[in-house]
Short mmCIF file of C-alpha atoms in Angstrom, two decimals:
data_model
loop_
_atom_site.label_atom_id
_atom_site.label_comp_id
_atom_site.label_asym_id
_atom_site.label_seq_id
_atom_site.Cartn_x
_atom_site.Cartn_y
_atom_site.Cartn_z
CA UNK I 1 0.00 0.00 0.00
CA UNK I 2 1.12 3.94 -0.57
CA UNK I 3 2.58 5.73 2.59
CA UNK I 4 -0.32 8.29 3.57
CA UNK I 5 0.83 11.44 1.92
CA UNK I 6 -1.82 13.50 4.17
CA UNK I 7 1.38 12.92 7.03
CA UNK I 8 4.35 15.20 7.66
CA UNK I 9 7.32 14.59 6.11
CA UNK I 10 10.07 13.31 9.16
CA UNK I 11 14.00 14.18 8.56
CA UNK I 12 16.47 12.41 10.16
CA UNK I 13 18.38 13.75 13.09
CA UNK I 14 22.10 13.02 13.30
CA UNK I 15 23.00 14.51 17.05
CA UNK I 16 23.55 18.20 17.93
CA UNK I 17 23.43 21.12 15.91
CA UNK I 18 25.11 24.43 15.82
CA UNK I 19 22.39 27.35 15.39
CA UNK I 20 24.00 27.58 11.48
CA UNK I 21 23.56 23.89 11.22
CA UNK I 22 20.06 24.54 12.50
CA UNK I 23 19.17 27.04 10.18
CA UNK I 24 20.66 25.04 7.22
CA UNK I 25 18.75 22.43 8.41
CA UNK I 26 15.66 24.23 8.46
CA UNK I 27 16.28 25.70 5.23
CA UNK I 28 16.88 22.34 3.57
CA UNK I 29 13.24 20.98 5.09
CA UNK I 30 11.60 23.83 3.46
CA UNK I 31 13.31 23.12 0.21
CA UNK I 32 12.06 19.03 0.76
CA UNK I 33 8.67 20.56 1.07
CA UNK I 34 8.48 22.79 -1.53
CA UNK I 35 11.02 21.33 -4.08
CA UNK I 36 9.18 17.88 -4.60
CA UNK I 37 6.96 17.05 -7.61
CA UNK I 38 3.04 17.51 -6.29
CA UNK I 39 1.02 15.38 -4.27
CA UNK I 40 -2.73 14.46 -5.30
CA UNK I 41 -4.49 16.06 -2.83
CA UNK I 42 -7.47 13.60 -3.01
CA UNK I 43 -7.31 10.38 -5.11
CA UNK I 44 -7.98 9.96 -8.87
CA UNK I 45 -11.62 9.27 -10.35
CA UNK I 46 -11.14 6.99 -13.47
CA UNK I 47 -13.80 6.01 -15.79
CA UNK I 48 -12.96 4.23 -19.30
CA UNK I 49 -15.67 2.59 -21.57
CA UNK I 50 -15.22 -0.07 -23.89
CA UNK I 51 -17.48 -1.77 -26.22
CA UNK I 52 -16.71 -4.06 -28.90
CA UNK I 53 -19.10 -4.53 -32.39
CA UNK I 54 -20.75 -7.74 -33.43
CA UNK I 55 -18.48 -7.90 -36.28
CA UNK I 56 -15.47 -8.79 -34.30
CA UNK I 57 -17.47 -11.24 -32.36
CA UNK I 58 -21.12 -12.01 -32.84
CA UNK I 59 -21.70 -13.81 -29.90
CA UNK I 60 -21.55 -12.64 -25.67
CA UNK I 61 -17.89 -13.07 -24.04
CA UNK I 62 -17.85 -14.27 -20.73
CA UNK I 63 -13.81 -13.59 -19.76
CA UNK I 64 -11.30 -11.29 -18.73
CA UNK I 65 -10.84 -7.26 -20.03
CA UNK I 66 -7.77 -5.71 -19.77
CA UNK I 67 -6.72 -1.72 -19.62
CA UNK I 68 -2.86 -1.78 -20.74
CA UNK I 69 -1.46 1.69 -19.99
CA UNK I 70 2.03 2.89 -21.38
CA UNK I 71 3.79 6.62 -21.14
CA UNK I 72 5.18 7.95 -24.13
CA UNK I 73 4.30 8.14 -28.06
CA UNK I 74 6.00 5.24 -28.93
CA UNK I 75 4.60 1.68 -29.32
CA UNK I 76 1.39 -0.47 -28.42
CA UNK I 77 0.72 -0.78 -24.29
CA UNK I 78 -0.80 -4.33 -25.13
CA UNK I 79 2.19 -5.58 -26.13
CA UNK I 80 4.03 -5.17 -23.00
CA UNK I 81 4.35 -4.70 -20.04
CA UNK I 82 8.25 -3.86 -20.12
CA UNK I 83 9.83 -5.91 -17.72
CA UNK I 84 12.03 -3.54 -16.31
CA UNK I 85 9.60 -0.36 -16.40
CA UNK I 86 5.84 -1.94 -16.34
CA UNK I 87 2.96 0.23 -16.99
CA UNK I 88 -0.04 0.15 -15.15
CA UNK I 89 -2.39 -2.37 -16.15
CA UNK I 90 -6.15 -2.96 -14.93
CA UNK I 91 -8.45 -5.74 -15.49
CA UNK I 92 -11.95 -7.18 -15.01
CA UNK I 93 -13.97 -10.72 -15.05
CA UNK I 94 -17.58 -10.25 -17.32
CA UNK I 95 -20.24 -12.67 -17.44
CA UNK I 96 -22.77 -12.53 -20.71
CA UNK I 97 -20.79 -9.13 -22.19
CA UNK I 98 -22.66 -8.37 -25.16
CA UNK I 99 -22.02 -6.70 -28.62
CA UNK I 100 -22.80 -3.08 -28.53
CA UNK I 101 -22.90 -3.35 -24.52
CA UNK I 102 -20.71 -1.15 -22.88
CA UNK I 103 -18.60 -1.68 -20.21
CA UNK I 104 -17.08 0.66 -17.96
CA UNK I 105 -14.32 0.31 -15.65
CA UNK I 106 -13.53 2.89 -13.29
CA UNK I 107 -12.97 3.86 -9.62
CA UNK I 108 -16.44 3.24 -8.83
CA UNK I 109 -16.78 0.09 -8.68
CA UNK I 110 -12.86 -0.81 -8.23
CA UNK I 111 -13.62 -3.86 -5.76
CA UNK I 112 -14.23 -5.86 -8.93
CA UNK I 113 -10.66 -4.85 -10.14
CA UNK I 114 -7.15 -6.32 -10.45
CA UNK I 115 -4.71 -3.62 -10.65
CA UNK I 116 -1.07 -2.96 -11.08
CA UNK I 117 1.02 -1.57 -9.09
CA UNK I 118 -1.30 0.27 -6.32
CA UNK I 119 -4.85 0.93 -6.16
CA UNK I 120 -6.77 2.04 -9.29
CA UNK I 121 -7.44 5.18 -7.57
CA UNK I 122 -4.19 5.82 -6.67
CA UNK I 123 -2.83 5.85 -10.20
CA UNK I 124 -1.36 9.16 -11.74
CA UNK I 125 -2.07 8.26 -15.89
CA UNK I 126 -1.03 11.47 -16.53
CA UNK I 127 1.00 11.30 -20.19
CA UNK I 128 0.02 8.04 -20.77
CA UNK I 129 -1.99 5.70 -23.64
CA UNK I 130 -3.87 3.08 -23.14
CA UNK I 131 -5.31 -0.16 -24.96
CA UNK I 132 -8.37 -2.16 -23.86
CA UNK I 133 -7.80 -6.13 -24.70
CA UNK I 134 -10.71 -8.86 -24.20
CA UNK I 135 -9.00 -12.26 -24.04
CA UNK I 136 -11.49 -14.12 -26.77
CA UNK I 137 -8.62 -16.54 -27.19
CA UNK I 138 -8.73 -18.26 -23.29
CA UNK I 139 -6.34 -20.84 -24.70
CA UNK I 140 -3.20 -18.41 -25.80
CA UNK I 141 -1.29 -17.58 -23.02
CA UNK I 142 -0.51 -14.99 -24.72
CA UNK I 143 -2.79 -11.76 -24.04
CA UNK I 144 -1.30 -8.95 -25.85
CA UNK I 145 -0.98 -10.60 -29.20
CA UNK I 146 -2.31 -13.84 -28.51
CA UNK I 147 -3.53 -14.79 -31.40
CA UNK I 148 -7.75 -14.63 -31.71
CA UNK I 149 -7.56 -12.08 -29.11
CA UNK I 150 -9.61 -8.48 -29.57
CA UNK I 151 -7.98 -5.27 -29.11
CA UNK I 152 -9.10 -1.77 -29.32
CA UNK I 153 -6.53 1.14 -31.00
CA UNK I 154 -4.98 3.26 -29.16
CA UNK I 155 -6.36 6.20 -26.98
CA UNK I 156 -4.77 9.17 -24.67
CA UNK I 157 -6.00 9.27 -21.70
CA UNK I 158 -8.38 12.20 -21.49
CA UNK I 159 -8.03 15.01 -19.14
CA UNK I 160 -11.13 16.64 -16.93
CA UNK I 161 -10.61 19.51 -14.97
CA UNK I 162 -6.75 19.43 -15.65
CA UNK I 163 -6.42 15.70 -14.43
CA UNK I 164 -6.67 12.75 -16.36
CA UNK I 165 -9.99 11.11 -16.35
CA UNK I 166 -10.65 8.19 -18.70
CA UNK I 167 -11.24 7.44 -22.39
CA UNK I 168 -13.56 5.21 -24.76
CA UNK I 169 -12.19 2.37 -26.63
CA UNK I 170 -13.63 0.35 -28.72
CA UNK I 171 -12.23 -3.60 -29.70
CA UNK I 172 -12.47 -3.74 -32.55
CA UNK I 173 -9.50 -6.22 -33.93
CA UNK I 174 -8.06 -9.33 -33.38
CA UNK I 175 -4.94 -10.90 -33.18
CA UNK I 176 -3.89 -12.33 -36.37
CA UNK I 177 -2.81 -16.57 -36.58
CA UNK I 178 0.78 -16.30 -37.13
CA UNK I 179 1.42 -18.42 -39.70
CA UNK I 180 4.03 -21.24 -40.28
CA UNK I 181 6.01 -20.22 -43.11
CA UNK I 182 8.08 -23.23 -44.58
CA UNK I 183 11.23 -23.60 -47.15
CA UNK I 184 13.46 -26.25 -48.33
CA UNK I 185 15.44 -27.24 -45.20
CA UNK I 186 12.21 -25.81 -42.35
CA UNK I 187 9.12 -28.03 -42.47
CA UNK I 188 6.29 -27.96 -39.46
CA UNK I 189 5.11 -31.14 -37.93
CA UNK I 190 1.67 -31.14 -36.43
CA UNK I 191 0.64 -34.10 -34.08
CA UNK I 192 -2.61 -34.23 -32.46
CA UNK I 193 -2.13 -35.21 -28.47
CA UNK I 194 -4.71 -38.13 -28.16
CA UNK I 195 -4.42 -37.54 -23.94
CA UNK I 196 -4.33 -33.57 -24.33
CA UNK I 197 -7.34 -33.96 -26.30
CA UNK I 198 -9.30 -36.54 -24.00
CA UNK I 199 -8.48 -34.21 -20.92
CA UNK I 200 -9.30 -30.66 -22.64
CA UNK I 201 -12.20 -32.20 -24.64
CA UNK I 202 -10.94 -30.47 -27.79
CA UNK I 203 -8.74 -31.65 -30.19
CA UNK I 204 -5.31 -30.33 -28.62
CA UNK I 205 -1.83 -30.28 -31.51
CA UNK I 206 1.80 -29.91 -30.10
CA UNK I 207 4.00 -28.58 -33.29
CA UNK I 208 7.09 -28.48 -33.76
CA UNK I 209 9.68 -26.98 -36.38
CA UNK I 210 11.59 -29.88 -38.19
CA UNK I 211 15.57 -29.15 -39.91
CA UNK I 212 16.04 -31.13 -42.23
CA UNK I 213 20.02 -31.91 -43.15
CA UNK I 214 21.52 -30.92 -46.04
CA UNK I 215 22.08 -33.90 -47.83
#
C-alpha cells in the first residue's frame, strides 16, 4: 500500500546542531517541502468505456478485459508490459458481455478490479496511452498478441478539470494466426495429443519446427 501522503514529512536527526547547522537544516526541510513534484491532494476518479461490435465477435464473451497503460508516443501498451519499467495495467472478469454493450471500468466500482502496481485510484495516468484487450482466445497464453484475441486502438488518456480522467475504446481487432512459413530445409510437424485432447475435450496439436540436413 502507498505511505499516507496526508502525514508530515520526518528528517532524520544526526546529534547536535550548531544554530547555522540549524538554520541550514531548516532551510533544507523547506526546500524538501516545496522542491518535490506535487502530491494528489485527493485520489484519482477513473472512468474508461469499452465496447466491442458484433463484427469482431457475434456472440456474448464471458472472460477477462484488460486496460494496458504505457507513457510515451512510442509503441502499443498491449504488447508489454516492459519488464524492467511496467505500466499500469487494470483488469476485469464479465459474465454474458454483449455486442454493442458497454462496459465501464472505473474507480467506482474498483472492488471488482485487479490492478497494477497500487490501487486504481491511486494511479497518476497522466501522459500516458492506453489499450483495452478482451482475451477471446482463453487458450493463448498470450494476451497482448495472442492470437484470436480483440484489441481496441490506441487512446490518450483524457483530461477533466486538468487531471486525467478516462477514455472510450472500442475492440475492434483481433490478433492475427501467425502463420508457419516453410522452405526447403524448415518443415512444421503437427501431431494431435490423443491424452491432451481426451483431458481438454478439444482436439489439442503440439508442433514443432523440423531441420532437415543438407544432404
Amino acid at each position: 500500500m502507498p505511505a499516507d501522503t496526508g502525514s508530515a514529512t520526518k528528517l532524520p536527526f544526526h546529534g547536535s546542531l550548531s544554530r547555522s547547522g540549524s538554520l541550514t537544516a531548516a532551510c533544507a526541510a523547506l526546500l524538501c517541502l516545496t522542491g518535490g513534484p506535487p502530491v494528489r491532494a485527493t485520489a484519482a476518479e477513473y472512468s474508461f468505456t469499452v465496447s466491442f461490435p458484433a463484427e469482431t465477435r457475434a456472440e456474448p464473451y464471458t472472460g477477462r478485459v484488460y486496460l494496458f497503460f504505457q507513457k510515451g508516443e512510442q509503441g502499443e501498451p498491449r504488447r508489454g508490459p516492459n519488464w524492467f519499467n511496467p505500466g499500469p495495467m487494470v483488469a476485469l472478469d464479465v459474465e454474458g458481455w454483449k455486442p454493442a454493450q458497454t462496459l465501464e471500468i472505473g474507480t467506482a466500482d474498483s472492488s471488482r478490479l485487479l490492478v497494477f502496481p497500487k490501487s486504481f485510484s491511486d494511479l497518476d495516468l497522466s501522459g500516458h496511452r492506453v489499450q483495452a484487450v478482451a482475451r477471446f482466445n482463453p487458450l493463448e497464453r498470450k494476451v497482448g498478441d495472442g492470437p484470436g484475441n480483440g484489441y481496441s486502438a490506441v487512446a490518450p488518456v483524457e483530461m477533466r478539470d486538468g487531471q486525467p480522467a478516462g477514455a472510450a475504446l472500442v475492440i475492434d481487432q483481433l490478433v492475427a494466426r501467425r502463420e508457419f512459413v516453410e522452405n526447403t530445409w524448415c518443415k512444421l510437424l503437427s501431431l494431435r495429443s490423443e491424452l491432451l485432447s481426451e483431458f481438454l475435450g478439444r482436439d489439442a496439436w503440439q508442433q514443432a519446427a523440423v531441420l532437415l540436413p543438407a544432404s
